PDB file of C-alpha atoms in Angstrom:
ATOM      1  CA  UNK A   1       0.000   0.000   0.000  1.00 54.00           C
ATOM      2  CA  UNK A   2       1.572   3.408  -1.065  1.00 61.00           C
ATOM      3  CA  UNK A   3       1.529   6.612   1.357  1.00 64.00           C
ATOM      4  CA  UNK A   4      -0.674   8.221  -1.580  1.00 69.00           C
ATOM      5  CA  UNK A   5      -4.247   9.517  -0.112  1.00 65.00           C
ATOM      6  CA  UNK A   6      -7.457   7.563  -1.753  1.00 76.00           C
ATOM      7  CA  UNK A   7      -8.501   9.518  -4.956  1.00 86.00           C
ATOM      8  CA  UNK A   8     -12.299   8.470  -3.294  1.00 86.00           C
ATOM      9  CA  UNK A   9     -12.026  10.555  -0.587  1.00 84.00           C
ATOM     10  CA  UNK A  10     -10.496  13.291  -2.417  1.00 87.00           C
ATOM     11  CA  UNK A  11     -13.274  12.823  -4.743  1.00 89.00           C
ATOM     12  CA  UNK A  12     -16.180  12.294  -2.017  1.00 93.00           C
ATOM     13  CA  UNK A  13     -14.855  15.048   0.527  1.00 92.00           C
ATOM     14  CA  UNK A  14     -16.812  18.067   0.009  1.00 90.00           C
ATOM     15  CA  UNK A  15     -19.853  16.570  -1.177  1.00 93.00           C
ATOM     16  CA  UNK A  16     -19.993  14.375   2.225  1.00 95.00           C
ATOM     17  CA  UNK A  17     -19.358  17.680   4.222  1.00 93.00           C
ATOM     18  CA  UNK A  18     -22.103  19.437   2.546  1.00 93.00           C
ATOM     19  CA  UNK A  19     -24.089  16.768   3.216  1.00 94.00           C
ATOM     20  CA  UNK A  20     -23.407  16.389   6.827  1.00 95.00           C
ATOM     21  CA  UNK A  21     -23.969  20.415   7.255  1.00 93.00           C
ATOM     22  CA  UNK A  22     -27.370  20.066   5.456  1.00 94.00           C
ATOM     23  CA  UNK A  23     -28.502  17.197   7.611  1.00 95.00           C
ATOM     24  CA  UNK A  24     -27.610  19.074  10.823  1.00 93.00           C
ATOM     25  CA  UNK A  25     -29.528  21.369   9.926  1.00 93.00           C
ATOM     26  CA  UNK A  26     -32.178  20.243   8.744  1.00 94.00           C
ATOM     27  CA  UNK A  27     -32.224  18.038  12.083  1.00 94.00           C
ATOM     28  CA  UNK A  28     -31.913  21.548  13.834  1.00 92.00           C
ATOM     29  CA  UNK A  29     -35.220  22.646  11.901  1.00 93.00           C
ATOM     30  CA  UNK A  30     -36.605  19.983  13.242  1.00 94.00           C
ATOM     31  CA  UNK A  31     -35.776  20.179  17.252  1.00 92.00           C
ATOM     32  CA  UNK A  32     -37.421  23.998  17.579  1.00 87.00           C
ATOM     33  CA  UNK A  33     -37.870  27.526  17.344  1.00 89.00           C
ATOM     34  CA  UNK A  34     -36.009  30.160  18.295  1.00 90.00           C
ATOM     35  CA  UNK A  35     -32.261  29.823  18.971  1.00 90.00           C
ATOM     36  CA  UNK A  36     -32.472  26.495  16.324  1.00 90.00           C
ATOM     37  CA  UNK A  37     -32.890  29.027  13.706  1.00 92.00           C
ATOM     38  CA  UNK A  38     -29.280  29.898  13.606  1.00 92.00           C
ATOM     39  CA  UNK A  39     -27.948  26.565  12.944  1.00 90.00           C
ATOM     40  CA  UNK A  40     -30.786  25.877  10.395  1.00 92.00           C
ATOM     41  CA  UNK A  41     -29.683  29.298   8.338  1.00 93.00           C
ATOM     42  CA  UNK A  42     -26.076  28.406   8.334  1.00 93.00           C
ATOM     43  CA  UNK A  43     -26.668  24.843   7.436  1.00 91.00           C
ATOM     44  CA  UNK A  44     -29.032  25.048   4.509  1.00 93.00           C
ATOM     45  CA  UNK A  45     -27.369  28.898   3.803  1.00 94.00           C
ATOM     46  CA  UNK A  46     -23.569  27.223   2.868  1.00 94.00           C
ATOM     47  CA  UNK A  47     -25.023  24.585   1.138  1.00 91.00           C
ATOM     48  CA  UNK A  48     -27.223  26.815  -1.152  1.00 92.00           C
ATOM     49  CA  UNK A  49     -24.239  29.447  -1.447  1.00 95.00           C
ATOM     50  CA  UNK A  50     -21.864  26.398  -2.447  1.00 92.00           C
ATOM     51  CA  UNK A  51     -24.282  25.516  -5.545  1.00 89.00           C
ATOM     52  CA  UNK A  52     -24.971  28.606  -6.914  1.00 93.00           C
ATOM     53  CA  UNK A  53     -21.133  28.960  -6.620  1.00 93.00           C
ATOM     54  CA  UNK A  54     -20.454  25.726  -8.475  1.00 89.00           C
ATOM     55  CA  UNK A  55     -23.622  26.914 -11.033  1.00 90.00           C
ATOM     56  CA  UNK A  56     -22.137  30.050 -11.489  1.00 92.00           C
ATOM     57  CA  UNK A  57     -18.680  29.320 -12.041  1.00 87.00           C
ATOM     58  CA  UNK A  58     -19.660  27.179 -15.175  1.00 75.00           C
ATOM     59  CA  UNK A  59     -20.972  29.466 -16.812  1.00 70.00           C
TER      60      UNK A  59
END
């Protein structure tokens, strides 16, 4: 086995942290009102940002 990192996690990196931000906060949408609203924001606010970034950039 070579000291190289796995081309799968290089390829599966950002797309599994997006992920994991959405479903926090989604799961934060879920537990209440109030103070939960910050976490929802950021979590579903990055995520949006990063695709019209990527949807953006192509063109």
């Amino acid at each position: 086995m070579s000291g190289k990192p796995s081309t799968l996690w290089k390829t599966f990196a950002a797309p599994t942290w997006i992920g994991l931000l959405t479903a926090i906060g989604l799961f934060c949408a879920l537990l209440g009102d109030g103070a939960w609203d910050m976490p929802v924001w950021l979590g579903m606010g990055i995520a949006a940002a990063l695709s019209l970034r990527g949807l953006l950039k192509r063109r």
